[in-house]
């Protein structure tokens, strides 16, 4: 497992229906790993000479990105835009250039990973039941080693409570488990050394066949720590009340698997979701006069959406898709009347075993509502989870 801005990537073996990943299989013993972005940002590229002189009056490296932006606005180079070298120089000020390096390695592959909200802890879930919590400020020491209970294939997601006292983990099952990570024991083996309580997300009306088929792909704590929101394989979103210990809301949200869902802000009223139907949706829990009616829809992805992360301000979020793009969204651009229209598929692309068609990389949705689109990574054989960085890291 490697660290890129102290981050552990997640990977699966490519044979399962779902996966969230951003790594490659590197050989053991390497102190530093080859990484496309690290290579890119290590390029010794400086800003355009006219741009730096026009702003600073003399040639000096590194040039402040703010001053470079001022120079671009003033069109110092006469081109009205950054060159590739200018862009490289700006990126190098904000993206990590040291590493990545090995942090830990287990016999099963890392599948999910995430920083705590303050960036002090890092959680990694592995395919064969292990979850490890690392203390970033103490040299990535393992603070808690958890052996999960009753998994179906893999841990699909983990989430720390806002006070960092509890952790929930999900699997391809309707039951999500919760464990106290502040207990004295450094080893937490489910229901042997510690109790991992089960939280059943199924609701009344499920028969045995429906229950067995229900799987949770994504689960997140609310900001106040009183609720969980989950994305499921039955095309629905669930909200679970931790005080009453039962689901409080089920939303038939999409026309395909809901891969990801999260709270938009600290109020808990707004939810963002993404699905294999390639749509991002915004839900307002205060306005459910019509059950299942989204507050708005945002279109732009050409393939299924693998993950969504909110900036936490109730306005901006990012998403990653099987169309090999990450997109930035502003919900003020959403539409309440966007019809569901599946894009005609000109290929039978399956991320689990196929390369993405070369010609499809240049395609753009004719009604793309995103603010920005980022390319350069590959969603192949695995899926990718995208996050905003912790605010103070």
mmCIF file of C-alpha atoms in Angstrom:
data_model
loop_
_atom_site.group_PDB
_atom_site.id
_atom_site.type_symbol
_atom_site.label_atom_id
_atom_site.label_comp_id
_atom_site.label_asym_id
_atom_site.label_seq_id
_atom_site.Cartn_x
_atom_site.Cartn_y
_atom_site.Cartn_z
ATOM 1 C CA UNK A 1 0.000 0.000 0.000
ATOM 2 C CA UNK A 2 1.382 3.388 -0.965
ATOM 3 C CA UNK A 3 0.966 6.963 0.205
ATOM 4 C CA UNK A 4 0.301 9.884 -2.153
ATOM 5 C CA UNK A 5 -0.204 12.933 0.028
ATOM 6 C CA UNK A 6 -0.328 10.387 2.793
ATOM 7 C CA UNK A 7 -3.088 8.508 1.050
ATOM 8 C CA UNK A 8 -3.652 4.795 0.705
ATOM 9 C CA UNK A 9 -5.138 3.696 -2.604
ATOM 10 C CA UNK A 10 -7.742 1.020 -2.846
ATOM 11 C CA UNK A 11 -7.878 -1.862 -5.274
ATOM 12 C CA UNK A 12 -9.787 -5.042 -5.962
ATOM 13 C CA UNK A 13 -9.090 -8.121 -8.005
ATOM 14 C CA UNK A 14 -11.335 -7.074 -10.880
ATOM 15 C CA UNK A 15 -13.708 -10.020 -10.623
ATOM 16 C CA UNK A 16 -16.473 -8.505 -8.531
ATOM 17 C CA UNK A 17 -19.396 -6.346 -9.536
ATOM 18 C CA UNK A 18 -18.262 -3.288 -7.642
ATOM 19 C CA UNK A 19 -14.923 -1.798 -6.672
ATOM 20 C CA UNK A 20 -13.356 1.468 -5.717
ATOM 21 C CA UNK A 21 -9.700 1.845 -6.494
ATOM 22 C CA UNK A 22 -6.906 4.139 -7.539
ATOM 23 C CA UNK A 23 -3.754 2.083 -7.442
ATOM 24 C CA UNK A 24 -1.595 -0.363 -9.315
ATOM 25 C CA UNK A 25 0.117 -3.501 -8.091
ATOM 26 C CA UNK A 26 3.650 -2.414 -7.208
ATOM 27 C CA UNK A 27 6.547 -4.704 -6.404
ATOM 28 C CA UNK A 28 7.679 -5.111 -2.809
ATOM 29 C CA UNK A 29 10.784 -3.420 -1.455
ATOM 30 C CA UNK A 30 10.427 -0.164 -3.365
ATOM 31 C CA UNK A 31 11.067 2.907 -1.252
ATOM 32 C CA UNK A 32 9.524 5.183 -3.824
ATOM 33 C CA UNK A 33 6.867 4.289 -6.342
ATOM 34 C CA UNK A 34 6.456 5.469 -9.872
ATOM 35 C CA UNK A 35 3.302 7.544 -10.109
ATOM 36 C CA UNK A 36 1.927 9.429 -13.091
ATOM 37 C CA UNK A 37 1.014 12.561 -11.144
ATOM 38 C CA UNK A 38 4.267 12.528 -9.190
ATOM 39 C CA UNK A 39 6.172 12.347 -12.459
ATOM 40 C CA UNK A 40 4.085 15.145 -13.888
ATOM 41 C CA UNK A 41 4.556 17.503 -10.957
ATOM 42 C CA UNK A 42 8.262 16.709 -10.665
ATOM 43 C CA UNK A 43 8.849 18.143 -14.120
ATOM 44 C CA UNK A 44 11.212 21.074 -13.787
ATOM 45 C CA UNK A 45 8.981 23.431 -15.736
ATOM 46 C CA UNK A 46 8.943 27.130 -15.017
ATOM 47 C CA UNK A 47 6.424 29.818 -15.958
ATOM 48 C CA UNK A 48 6.661 31.715 -19.193
ATOM 49 C CA UNK A 49 9.433 34.315 -18.972
ATOM 50 C CA UNK A 50 7.195 37.157 -20.128
ATOM 51 C CA UNK A 51 4.532 36.103 -17.642
ATOM 52 C CA UNK A 52 6.908 36.098 -14.689
ATOM 53 C CA UNK A 53 8.639 39.319 -15.759
ATOM 54 C CA UNK A 54 5.367 41.029 -16.492
ATOM 55 C CA UNK A 55 4.226 40.302 -12.975
ATOM 56 C CA UNK A 56 7.390 40.496 -10.938
ATOM 57 C CA UNK A 57 9.628 42.689 -13.042
ATOM 58 C CA UNK A 58 12.395 40.107 -12.975
ATOM 59 C CA UNK A 59 12.944 36.402 -13.463
ATOM 60 C CA UNK A 60 12.608 34.513 -10.211
ATOM 61 C CA UNK A 61 11.502 30.962 -9.425
ATOM 62 C CA UNK A 62 9.201 29.850 -8.040
ATOM 63 C CA UNK A 63 6.646 32.424 -9.106
ATOM 64 C CA UNK A 64 3.565 32.809 -6.915
ATOM 65 C CA UNK A 65 0.480 31.221 -8.552
ATOM 66 C CA UNK A 66 -1.531 34.280 -7.527
ATOM 67 C CA UNK A 67 0.876 36.543 -9.411
ATOM 68 C CA UNK A 68 0.813 34.187 -12.367
ATOM 69 C CA UNK A 69 -2.990 34.390 -12.408
ATOM 70 C CA UNK A 70 -2.779 38.187 -12.341
ATOM 71 C CA UNK A 71 -0.365 38.027 -15.251
ATOM 72 C CA UNK A 72 -2.704 35.745 -17.170
ATOM 73 C CA UNK A 73 -5.633 38.094 -16.560
ATOM 74 C CA UNK A 74 -3.483 40.953 -17.874
ATOM 75 C CA UNK A 75 -2.565 38.803 -20.900
ATOM 76 C CA UNK A 76 1.168 39.436 -20.408
ATOM 77 C CA UNK A 77 2.101 36.706 -22.883
ATOM 78 C CA UNK A 78 -0.438 37.751 -25.499
ATOM 79 C CA UNK A 79 -1.945 34.264 -25.495
ATOM 80 C CA UNK A 80 -4.643 34.773 -22.878
ATOM 81 C CA UNK A 81 -3.963 31.420 -21.260
ATOM 82 C CA UNK A 82 -1.365 29.296 -19.506
ATOM 83 C CA UNK A 83 1.007 27.159 -21.547
ATOM 84 C CA UNK A 84 1.626 23.528 -20.532
ATOM 85 C CA UNK A 85 4.753 24.638 -18.662
ATOM 86 C CA UNK A 86 2.801 27.365 -16.848
ATOM 87 C CA UNK A 87 0.171 24.827 -15.848
ATOM 88 C CA UNK A 88 2.864 22.420 -14.632
ATOM 89 C CA UNK A 89 4.420 25.151 -12.533
ATOM 90 C CA UNK A 90 1.098 26.057 -10.890
ATOM 91 C CA UNK A 91 0.266 22.395 -10.230
ATOM 92 C CA UNK A 92 3.631 21.810 -8.593
ATOM 93 C CA UNK A 93 2.764 24.384 -5.930
ATOM 94 C CA UNK A 94 -0.363 22.505 -4.864
ATOM 95 C CA UNK A 95 0.189 18.831 -5.628
ATOM 96 C CA UNK A 96 2.616 16.668 -3.620
ATOM 97 C CA UNK A 97 5.941 15.981 -5.272
ATOM 98 C CA UNK A 98 7.648 13.863 -2.601
ATOM 99 C CA UNK A 99 6.969 10.140 -2.695
ATOM 100 C CA UNK A 100 4.750 8.218 -2.859
ATOM 101 C CA UNK A 101 6.193 5.801 -0.298
ATOM 102 C CA UNK A 102 5.219 2.535 1.333
ATOM 103 C CA UNK A 103 3.210 2.868 4.526
ATOM 104 C CA UNK A 104 1.907 -0.658 5.111
ATOM 105 C CA UNK A 105 1.233 -3.893 3.308
ATOM 106 C CA UNK A 106 -1.183 -6.746 3.988
ATOM 107 C CA UNK A 107 -1.844 -10.010 2.209
ATOM 108 C CA UNK A 108 -5.195 -8.810 0.844
ATOM 109 C CA UNK A 109 -5.692 -5.763 -1.290
ATOM 110 C CA UNK A 110 -6.694 -2.374 0.078
ATOM 111 C CA UNK A 111 -10.215 -1.619 -1.126
ATOM 112 C CA UNK A 112 -11.345 1.642 0.517
ATOM 113 C CA UNK A 113 -9.473 4.466 2.222
ATOM 114 C CA UNK A 114 -10.189 7.900 3.659
ATOM 115 C CA UNK A 115 -8.797 10.582 5.975
ATOM 116 C CA UNK A 116 -10.725 11.733 9.019
ATOM 117 C CA UNK A 117 -12.250 15.198 8.691
ATOM 118 C CA UNK A 118 -9.268 16.850 10.405
ATOM 119 C CA UNK A 119 -6.676 14.755 8.558
ATOM 120 C CA UNK A 120 -5.184 13.291 11.741
ATOM 121 C CA UNK A 121 -6.359 9.710 11.109
ATOM 122 C CA UNK A 122 -6.455 7.539 8.028
ATOM 123 C CA UNK A 123 -8.730 4.510 7.604
ATOM 124 C CA UNK A 124 -8.029 1.699 5.133
ATOM 125 C CA UNK A 125 -10.284 -1.292 4.535
ATOM 126 C CA UNK A 126 -8.866 -4.462 2.999
ATOM 127 C CA UNK A 127 -10.575 -7.135 0.995
ATOM 128 C CA UNK A 128 -10.136 -9.936 3.509
ATOM 129 C CA UNK A 129 -11.864 -8.369 6.504
ATOM 130 C CA UNK A 130 -9.087 -6.145 7.877
ATOM 131 C CA UNK A 131 -9.593 -2.446 8.643
ATOM 132 C CA UNK A 132 -6.680 -0.404 9.918
ATOM 133 C CA UNK A 133 -6.752 3.077 11.419
ATOM 134 C CA UNK A 134 -3.451 4.947 11.149
ATOM 135 C CA UNK A 135 -2.377 7.910 13.269
ATOM 136 C CA UNK A 136 -0.934 10.297 10.672
ATOM 137 C CA UNK A 137 0.692 12.579 13.248
ATOM 138 C CA UNK A 138 2.555 9.674 14.844
ATOM 139 C CA UNK A 139 4.346 8.445 11.751
ATOM 140 C CA UNK A 140 1.400 6.418 10.465
ATOM 141 C CA UNK A 141 1.379 4.144 13.498
ATOM 142 C CA UNK A 142 -1.509 1.650 13.511
ATOM 143 C CA UNK A 143 -3.911 2.971 16.144
ATOM 144 C CA UNK A 144 -6.554 0.278 15.692
ATOM 145 C CA UNK A 145 -6.514 -3.048 13.870
ATOM 146 C CA UNK A 146 -10.056 -4.284 13.217
ATOM 147 C CA UNK A 147 -11.114 -7.697 11.952
ATOM 148 C CA UNK A 148 -14.567 -7.225 10.431
ATOM 149 C CA UNK A 149 -17.588 -9.484 10.749
ATOM 150 C CA UNK A 150 -19.854 -11.209 8.229
ATOM 151 C CA UNK A 151 -18.426 -9.821 5.008
ATOM 152 C CA UNK A 152 -19.734 -10.589 1.556
ATOM 153 C CA UNK A 153 -16.728 -10.393 -0.757
ATOM 154 C CA UNK A 154 -15.179 -7.226 0.675
ATOM 155 C CA UNK A 155 -15.600 -4.156 2.853
ATOM 156 C CA UNK A 156 -17.355 -1.739 0.514
ATOM 157 C CA UNK A 157 -17.034 1.395 2.649
ATOM 158 C CA UNK A 158 -16.017 2.791 6.024
ATOM 159 C CA UNK A 159 -16.889 6.012 7.821
ATOM 160 C CA UNK A 160 -15.622 7.613 11.033
ATOM 161 C CA UNK A 161 -18.043 9.465 13.303
ATOM 162 C CA UNK A 162 -17.390 13.218 13.619
ATOM 163 C CA UNK A 163 -15.965 12.755 17.132
ATOM 164 C CA UNK A 164 -13.754 9.908 15.808
ATOM 165 C CA UNK A 165 -15.159 7.583 18.450
ATOM 166 C CA UNK A 166 -17.023 5.133 16.216
ATOM 167 C CA UNK A 167 -16.433 3.554 12.830
ATOM 168 C CA UNK A 168 -19.046 1.922 10.611
ATOM 169 C CA UNK A 169 -18.226 -0.514 7.836
ATOM 170 C CA UNK A 170 -20.426 -1.950 5.111
ATOM 171 C CA UNK A 171 -20.390 -4.924 2.785
ATOM 172 C CA UNK A 172 -22.607 -6.421 0.065
ATOM 173 C CA UNK A 173 -25.160 -6.996 2.800
ATOM 174 C CA UNK A 174 -28.074 -5.029 4.314
ATOM 175 C CA UNK A 175 -26.309 -5.035 7.697
ATOM 176 C CA UNK A 176 -23.747 -2.328 8.489
ATOM 177 C CA UNK A 177 -21.531 -2.852 11.542
ATOM 178 C CA UNK A 178 -20.362 -0.277 14.070
ATOM 179 C CA UNK A 179 -17.323 -0.512 16.340
ATOM 180 C CA UNK A 180 -15.916 1.684 19.112
ATOM 181 C CA UNK A 181 -12.448 2.747 17.957
ATOM 182 C CA UNK A 182 -11.698 4.665 21.151
ATOM 183 C CA UNK A 183 -11.660 1.545 23.317
ATOM 184 C CA UNK A 184 -8.444 0.541 25.047
ATOM 185 C CA UNK A 185 -7.884 -2.555 22.909
ATOM 186 C CA UNK A 186 -5.681 -2.021 19.868
ATOM 187 C CA UNK A 187 -7.012 -5.251 18.318
ATOM 188 C CA UNK A 188 -10.742 -5.422 17.624
ATOM 189 C CA UNK A 189 -11.898 -8.855 16.474
ATOM 190 C CA UNK A 190 -15.620 -8.847 15.789
ATOM 191 C CA UNK A 191 -17.618 -10.272 18.698
ATOM 192 C CA UNK A 192 -14.548 -11.951 20.193
ATOM 193 C CA UNK A 193 -12.479 -9.149 21.713
ATOM 194 C CA UNK A 194 -15.100 -6.465 21.019
ATOM 195 C CA UNK A 195 -18.753 -6.292 19.990
ATOM 196 C CA UNK A 196 -19.452 -5.026 16.473
ATOM 197 C CA UNK A 197 -23.146 -4.157 16.606
ATOM 198 C CA UNK A 198 -25.152 -4.813 13.442
ATOM 199 C CA UNK A 199 -27.366 -2.057 12.004
ATOM 200 C CA UNK A 200 -30.009 -3.521 9.680
ATOM 201 C CA UNK A 201 -30.850 -1.175 6.791
ATOM 202 C CA UNK A 202 -33.664 -3.277 5.379
ATOM 203 C CA UNK A 203 -37.217 -1.996 5.843
ATOM 204 C CA UNK A 204 -40.579 -3.688 6.269
ATOM 205 C CA UNK A 205 -41.849 -5.412 3.148
ATOM 206 C CA UNK A 206 -38.620 -7.163 2.174
ATOM 207 C CA UNK A 207 -38.923 -10.843 1.453
ATOM 208 C CA UNK A 208 -36.009 -13.238 1.871
ATOM 209 C CA UNK A 209 -34.899 -12.939 -1.753
ATOM 210 C CA UNK A 210 -34.897 -9.139 -1.641
ATOM 211 C CA UNK A 211 -33.056 -9.145 1.685
ATOM 212 C CA UNK A 212 -30.289 -11.438 0.450
ATOM 213 C CA UNK A 213 -29.792 -9.324 -2.675
ATOM 214 C CA UNK A 214 -29.524 -5.996 -0.843
ATOM 215 C CA UNK A 215 -25.954 -4.685 -0.582
ATOM 216 C CA UNK A 216 -24.591 -1.402 0.762
ATOM 217 C CA UNK A 217 -22.003 0.266 -1.479
ATOM 218 C CA UNK A 218 -21.473 3.502 0.440
ATOM 219 C CA UNK A 219 -22.181 4.652 4.018
ATOM 220 C CA UNK A 220 -21.528 8.004 5.703
ATOM 221 C CA UNK A 221 -22.098 9.632 9.098
ATOM 222 C CA UNK A 222 -24.031 12.872 9.380
ATOM 223 C CA UNK A 223 -22.120 15.852 10.765
ATOM 224 C CA UNK A 224 -23.883 15.574 14.128
ATOM 225 C CA UNK A 225 -23.164 11.834 14.311
ATOM 226 C CA UNK A 226 -26.833 10.941 14.847
ATOM 227 C CA UNK A 227 -27.588 9.457 11.425
ATOM 228 C CA UNK A 228 -26.086 7.353 8.668
ATOM 229 C CA UNK A 229 -26.857 7.609 4.981
ATOM 230 C CA UNK A 230 -26.275 4.632 2.691
ATOM 231 C CA UNK A 231 -26.307 3.876 -1.041
ATOM 232 C CA UNK A 232 -27.613 0.464 -2.025
ATOM 233 C CA UNK A 233 -27.904 -2.106 -4.765
ATOM 234 C CA UNK A 234 -31.710 -1.800 -4.891
ATOM 235 C CA UNK A 235 -31.440 1.645 -6.531
ATOM 236 C CA UNK A 236 -32.257 3.331 -3.228
ATOM 237 C CA UNK A 237 -30.861 5.675 -0.585
ATOM 238 C CA UNK A 238 -31.366 4.852 3.092
ATOM 239 C CA UNK A 239 -31.150 7.094 6.151
ATOM 240 C CA UNK A 240 -30.590 5.297 9.465
ATOM 241 C CA UNK A 241 -31.406 6.845 12.860
ATOM 242 C CA UNK A 242 -28.727 5.744 15.327
ATOM 243 C CA UNK A 243 -30.807 6.717 18.367
ATOM 244 C CA UNK A 244 -33.842 4.636 17.425
ATOM 245 C CA UNK A 245 -31.633 1.993 15.752
ATOM 246 C CA UNK A 246 -33.754 1.661 12.643
ATOM 247 C CA UNK A 247 -34.001 3.114 9.119
ATOM 248 C CA UNK A 248 -35.953 6.368 9.121
ATOM 249 C CA UNK A 249 -36.156 6.928 5.358
ATOM 250 C CA UNK A 250 -35.873 5.007 2.123
ATOM 251 C CA UNK A 251 -35.709 6.930 -1.165
ATOM 252 C CA UNK A 252 -36.163 5.066 -4.487
ATOM 253 C CA UNK A 253 -33.517 7.308 -5.968
ATOM 254 C CA UNK A 254 -32.172 6.039 -9.294
ATOM 255 C CA UNK A 255 -32.797 3.554 -12.090
ATOM 256 C CA UNK A 256 -29.676 1.548 -11.369
ATOM 257 C CA UNK A 257 -27.318 0.751 -8.489
ATOM 258 C CA UNK A 258 -26.675 3.748 -6.251
ATOM 259 C CA UNK A 259 -22.903 3.602 -5.829
ATOM 260 C CA UNK A 260 -22.436 6.661 -3.648
ATOM 261 C CA UNK A 261 -24.276 9.057 -1.365
ATOM 262 C CA UNK A 262 -23.265 11.693 1.184
ATOM 263 C CA UNK A 263 -24.638 14.514 3.306
ATOM 264 C CA UNK A 264 -24.153 17.870 1.616
ATOM 265 C CA UNK A 265 -23.525 19.947 4.750
ATOM 266 C CA UNK A 266 -23.832 20.034 8.503
ATOM 267 C CA UNK A 267 -27.606 20.562 8.481
ATOM 268 C CA UNK A 268 -28.252 17.040 7.196
ATOM 269 C CA UNK A 269 -31.155 18.211 5.030
ATOM 270 C CA UNK A 270 -29.432 17.865 1.651
ATOM 271 C CA UNK A 271 -28.052 14.646 0.159
ATOM 272 C CA UNK A 272 -25.947 14.068 -2.961
ATOM 273 C CA UNK A 273 -26.127 10.741 -4.797
ATOM 274 C CA UNK A 274 -24.567 9.122 -7.862
ATOM 275 C CA UNK A 275 -25.556 6.000 -9.756
ATOM 276 C CA UNK A 276 -24.777 3.666 -12.606
ATOM 277 C CA UNK A 277 -27.525 5.513 -14.488
ATOM 278 C CA UNK A 278 -24.824 8.245 -14.921
ATOM 279 C CA UNK A 279 -26.836 10.899 -13.047
ATOM 280 C CA UNK A 280 -25.941 12.962 -9.986
ATOM 281 C CA UNK A 281 -28.963 13.916 -7.902
ATOM 282 C CA UNK A 282 -29.659 16.358 -5.086
ATOM 283 C CA UNK A 283 -32.225 15.449 -2.429
ATOM 284 C CA UNK A 284 -33.861 17.797 0.078
ATOM 285 C CA UNK A 285 -35.358 15.848 2.957
ATOM 286 C CA UNK A 286 -37.574 18.808 3.862
ATOM 287 C CA UNK A 287 -39.417 18.613 0.535
ATOM 288 C CA UNK A 288 -40.602 15.048 0.103
ATOM 289 C CA UNK A 289 -44.174 15.874 -0.857
ATOM 290 C CA UNK A 290 -43.693 13.546 -3.811
ATOM 291 C CA UNK A 291 -41.847 10.468 -2.638
ATOM 292 C CA UNK A 292 -38.675 9.853 -4.563
ATOM 293 C CA UNK A 293 -38.693 13.253 -6.267
ATOM 294 C CA UNK A 294 -35.206 14.761 -6.423
ATOM 295 C CA UNK A 295 -34.702 18.459 -5.749
ATOM 296 C CA UNK A 296 -32.515 18.527 -8.838
ATOM 297 C CA UNK A 297 -30.474 16.513 -11.311
ATOM 298 C CA UNK A 298 -27.002 17.245 -12.663
ATOM 299 C CA UNK A 299 -25.932 15.650 -15.923
ATOM 300 C CA UNK A 300 -22.542 15.453 -17.583
ATOM 301 C CA UNK A 301 -21.087 11.997 -16.951
ATOM 302 C CA UNK A 302 -21.319 9.570 -19.860
ATOM 303 C CA UNK A 303 -20.948 6.418 -17.754
ATOM 304 C CA UNK A 304 -21.818 5.290 -14.243
ATOM 305 C CA UNK A 305 -20.731 7.401 -11.275
ATOM 306 C CA UNK A 306 -18.410 5.688 -8.820
ATOM 307 C CA UNK A 307 -18.163 8.205 -5.978
ATOM 308 C CA UNK A 308 -19.253 11.634 -4.744
ATOM 309 C CA UNK A 309 -17.722 13.840 -2.054
ATOM 310 C CA UNK A 310 -19.211 17.073 -0.742
ATOM 311 C CA UNK A 311 -17.130 20.122 0.019
ATOM 312 C CA UNK A 312 -19.340 20.467 3.088
ATOM 313 C CA UNK A 313 -20.852 23.826 2.168
ATOM 314 C CA UNK A 314 -24.069 22.465 0.663
ATOM 315 C CA UNK A 315 -23.152 23.833 -2.720
ATOM 316 C CA UNK A 316 -20.127 22.153 -4.285
ATOM 317 C CA UNK A 317 -19.277 18.485 -4.725
ATOM 318 C CA UNK A 318 -17.008 16.346 -6.888
ATOM 319 C CA UNK A 319 -17.763 13.071 -8.620
ATOM 320 C CA UNK A 320 -15.783 10.385 -10.368
ATOM 321 C CA UNK A 321 -17.127 8.286 -13.233
ATOM 322 C CA UNK A 322 -16.398 5.272 -15.368
ATOM 323 C CA UNK A 323 -16.085 7.720 -18.280
ATOM 324 C CA UNK A 324 -12.552 8.391 -16.956
ATOM 325 C CA UNK A 325 -13.382 11.867 -15.636
ATOM 326 C CA UNK A 326 -13.708 13.658 -12.324
ATOM 327 C CA UNK A 327 -16.163 16.558 -12.319
ATOM 328 C CA UNK A 328 -16.744 19.565 -10.084
ATOM 329 C CA UNK A 329 -20.377 20.632 -9.598
ATOM 330 C CA UNK A 330 -22.318 23.610 -8.254
ATOM 331 C CA UNK A 331 -25.879 22.624 -7.325
ATOM 332 C CA UNK A 332 -27.095 26.085 -8.360
ATOM 333 C CA UNK A 333 -26.780 24.800 -11.931
ATOM 334 C CA UNK A 334 -29.016 21.781 -11.336
ATOM 335 C CA UNK A 335 -32.295 21.286 -13.162
ATOM 336 C CA UNK A 336 -35.526 19.969 -11.690
ATOM 337 C CA UNK A 337 -36.875 18.913 -15.088
ATOM 338 C CA UNK A 338 -33.953 16.969 -16.549
ATOM 339 C CA UNK A 339 -35.424 13.789 -18.047
ATOM 340 C CA UNK A 340 -33.746 10.439 -17.657
ATOM 341 C CA UNK A 341 -32.183 9.482 -20.990
ATOM 342 C CA UNK A 342 -29.589 6.781 -21.077
ATOM 343 C CA UNK A 343 -26.828 7.637 -23.518
ATOM 344 C CA UNK A 344 -26.821 5.229 -26.462
ATOM 345 C CA UNK A 345 -23.876 2.921 -25.950
ATOM 346 C CA UNK A 346 -21.573 2.549 -28.920
ATOM 347 C CA UNK A 347 -19.580 -0.142 -27.122
ATOM 348 C CA UNK A 348 -19.979 -2.838 -24.495
ATOM 349 C CA UNK A 349 -17.379 -1.255 -22.229
ATOM 350 C CA UNK A 350 -16.995 -3.043 -18.907
ATOM 351 C CA UNK A 351 -14.466 -1.442 -16.552
ATOM 352 C CA UNK A 352 -13.700 -4.778 -14.887
ATOM 353 C CA UNK A 353 -11.863 -6.266 -17.862
ATOM 354 C CA UNK A 354 -11.786 -3.790 -20.765
ATOM 355 C CA UNK A 355 -9.815 -0.705 -21.706
ATOM 356 C CA UNK A 356 -11.925 2.392 -22.162
ATOM 357 C CA UNK A 357 -12.466 3.054 -25.906
ATOM 358 C CA UNK A 358 -9.923 5.592 -27.147
ATOM 359 C CA UNK A 359 -12.460 7.575 -29.163
ATOM 360 C CA UNK A 360 -14.786 7.821 -26.145
ATOM 361 C CA UNK A 361 -12.234 9.772 -24.088
ATOM 362 C CA UNK A 362 -12.880 12.892 -26.145
ATOM 363 C CA UNK A 363 -16.668 12.668 -25.947
ATOM 364 C CA UNK A 364 -18.602 15.285 -24.013
ATOM 365 C CA UNK A 365 -22.207 15.276 -22.912
ATOM 366 C CA UNK A 366 -24.105 17.855 -25.012
ATOM 367 C CA UNK A 367 -25.816 19.209 -21.879
ATOM 368 C CA UNK A 368 -22.923 18.977 -19.415
ATOM 369 C CA UNK A 369 -23.764 21.043 -16.311
ATOM 370 C CA UNK A 370 -20.467 20.565 -14.450
ATOM 371 C CA UNK A 371 -18.172 23.476 -13.608
ATOM 372 C CA UNK A 372 -14.971 21.661 -14.529
ATOM 373 C CA UNK A 373 -13.861 18.275 -15.847
ATOM 374 C CA UNK A 374 -10.567 16.636 -14.895
ATOM 375 C CA UNK A 375 -8.976 13.887 -16.959
ATOM 376 C CA UNK A 376 -5.763 11.887 -16.894
ATOM 377 C CA UNK A 377 -6.561 8.913 -14.638
ATOM 378 C CA UNK A 378 -7.941 5.532 -15.636
ATOM 379 C CA UNK A 379 -10.991 3.751 -14.247
ATOM 380 C CA UNK A 380 -10.049 0.272 -15.404
ATOM 381 C CA UNK A 381 -10.618 -3.030 -13.613
ATOM 382 C CA UNK A 382 -11.344 -0.976 -10.505
ATOM 383 C CA UNK A 383 -13.345 2.088 -9.565
ATOM 384 C CA UNK A 384 -12.013 5.257 -7.961
ATOM 385 C CA UNK A 385 -13.132 7.260 -4.930
ATOM 386 C CA UNK A 386 -12.472 10.990 -5.111
ATOM 387 C CA UNK A 387 -12.279 13.257 -2.054
ATOM 388 C CA UNK A 388 -11.666 16.856 -1.217
ATOM 389 C CA UNK A 389 -8.499 17.099 0.860
ATOM 390 C CA UNK A 390 -8.898 17.743 4.610
ATOM 391 C CA UNK A 391 -9.285 21.485 5.142
ATOM 392 C CA UNK A 392 -6.165 21.999 7.226
ATOM 393 C CA UNK A 393 -3.764 19.513 5.603
#
